[in-house]
Short mmCIF file of C-alpha atoms in Angstrom, two decimals:
data_model
loop_
_atom_site.label_atom_id
_atom_site.label_comp_id
_atom_site.label_asym_id
_atom_site.label_seq_id
_atom_site.Cartn_x
_atom_site.Cartn_y
_atom_site.Cartn_z
CA MET T 1 0.00 0.00 0.00
CA ILE T 2 2.84 2.38 0.77
CA GLU T 3 4.30 1.74 -2.69
CA ALA T 4 0.92 2.58 -4.24
CA MET T 5 0.94 5.93 -2.44
CA GLY T 6 4.09 6.80 -4.35
CA GLY T 7 5.55 9.08 -1.72
CA PRO T 8 5.01 12.77 -1.15
CA GLN T 9 5.05 14.96 -4.25
CA GLU T 10 5.98 18.55 -3.45
CA ALA T 11 3.75 18.51 -0.38
CA GLY T 12 6.54 19.16 2.05
CA GLU T 13 6.69 16.92 5.08
CA VAL T 14 4.13 14.12 4.87
CA VAL T 15 3.64 12.18 8.10
CA LEU T 16 2.60 8.54 7.91
CA LEU T 17 0.88 7.46 11.16
CA ILE T 18 0.77 3.69 11.45
CA ASP T 19 -0.10 1.16 14.11
CA ARG T 20 2.52 -0.72 16.10
CA ALA T 21 1.55 -3.91 14.26
CA TYR T 22 3.17 -2.51 11.09
CA GLU T 23 6.42 -1.28 12.62
CA GLY T 24 8.58 -3.89 10.91
CA ASP T 25 11.95 -2.96 9.45
CA ALA T 26 10.85 -3.48 5.83
CA THR T 27 7.83 -1.19 6.22
CA ARG T 28 9.86 1.50 7.96
CA GLU T 29 12.64 1.40 5.36
CA LEU T 30 10.17 1.59 2.44
CA ALA T 31 8.27 4.53 3.95
CA GLN T 32 11.48 6.42 4.65
CA ALA T 33 12.84 5.66 1.16
CA LEU T 34 9.66 7.14 -0.35
CA GLY T 35 10.10 10.31 1.71
CA PHE T 36 7.46 9.86 4.38
CA VAL T 37 8.07 10.88 7.99
CA LEU T 38 7.11 7.71 9.82
CA VAL T 39 5.43 7.94 13.22
CA VAL T 40 5.06 4.52 14.82
CA PRO T 41 5.81 3.32 18.34
CA PRO T 42 8.62 0.77 18.53
CA ASN T 43 7.99 -2.73 19.76
CA PRO T 44 9.00 -2.89 23.44
CA GLN T 45 11.12 -5.98 22.68
CA ARG T 46 13.41 -4.12 20.23
CA LYS T 47 17.04 -3.88 21.25
CA GLN T 48 17.46 -0.43 19.65
CA PRO T 49 14.11 1.37 19.88
CA TRP T 50 13.65 4.77 18.24
CA SER T 51 12.09 7.85 19.75
CA LEU T 52 8.37 8.43 19.26
CA ASP T 53 6.74 11.77 18.48
CA LYS T 54 3.88 11.31 20.96
CA PRO T 55 1.83 14.41 20.04
CA ARG T 56 1.75 13.35 16.39
CA TYR T 57 0.96 9.74 17.26
CA ARG T 58 -1.96 10.85 19.43
CA SER T 59 -3.51 12.51 16.37
CA ARG T 60 -3.87 9.01 14.87
CA ASN T 61 -6.83 8.56 17.22
CA GLU T 62 -8.61 11.46 15.49
CA VAL T 63 -8.33 9.70 12.14
CA GLU T 64 -9.68 6.44 13.60
CA ARG T 65 -12.63 8.29 15.14
CA LEU T 66 -13.33 9.93 11.77
CA PHE T 67 -13.61 6.55 10.05
CA ARG T 68 -15.80 5.24 12.87
CA ARG T 69 -18.18 8.16 12.33
CA LEU T 70 -18.28 7.55 8.59
CA LYS T 71 -18.97 3.83 9.07
CA ALA T 72 -21.95 4.73 11.25
CA TRP T 73 -23.56 6.15 8.11
CA ARG T 74 -24.40 2.87 6.40
CA ARG T 75 -25.17 4.63 3.15
CA VAL T 76 -21.60 5.95 2.94
CA PHE T 77 -19.98 2.75 4.15
CA THR T 78 -21.78 0.51 1.64
CA ARG T 79 -21.53 3.06 -1.21
CA TYR T 80 -25.17 3.00 -2.29
CA ASP T 81 -24.81 6.19 -4.31
CA LYS T 82 -24.08 5.76 -8.00
CA THR T 83 -22.36 9.06 -8.69
CA ASP T 84 -19.18 10.45 -7.17
CA VAL T 85 -20.91 13.77 -6.51
CA MET T 86 -23.61 12.17 -4.33
CA PHE T 87 -21.04 10.00 -2.52
CA ALA T 88 -18.90 13.07 -1.73
CA ALA T 89 -22.01 14.95 -0.60
CA PHE T 90 -22.95 12.24 1.91
CA ILE T 91 -19.40 12.10 3.25
CA ALA T 92 -19.49 15.87 3.73
CA GLU T 93 -22.87 15.62 5.48
CA ALA T 94 -21.64 12.83 7.77
CA LEU T 95 -18.63 14.91 8.75
CA ARG T 96 -20.72 18.02 9.26
CA LEU T 97 -23.17 16.28 11.61
CA ARG T 98 -20.57 14.71 13.85
#
């Protein structure tokens, strides 16, 4: 999935917030090679853990809550709308009514 994102293009610093389950060396190296700033807590069993930017990692919770809110709107989650305009309108409405 990280390869599909293609890395940041002229956006400046792009932070990639990921869960501890994906903190493997291969994932970290790929994200850093593509130019992402990776924010992931190290596994407590690591011999050489890295420092964690806790304020940025806490913002990951906001993203998870956003998706939870969107999933509560079954119409958005199941994509009943046939046009992109209507789909975008219902996402906007779900976010507005939070």
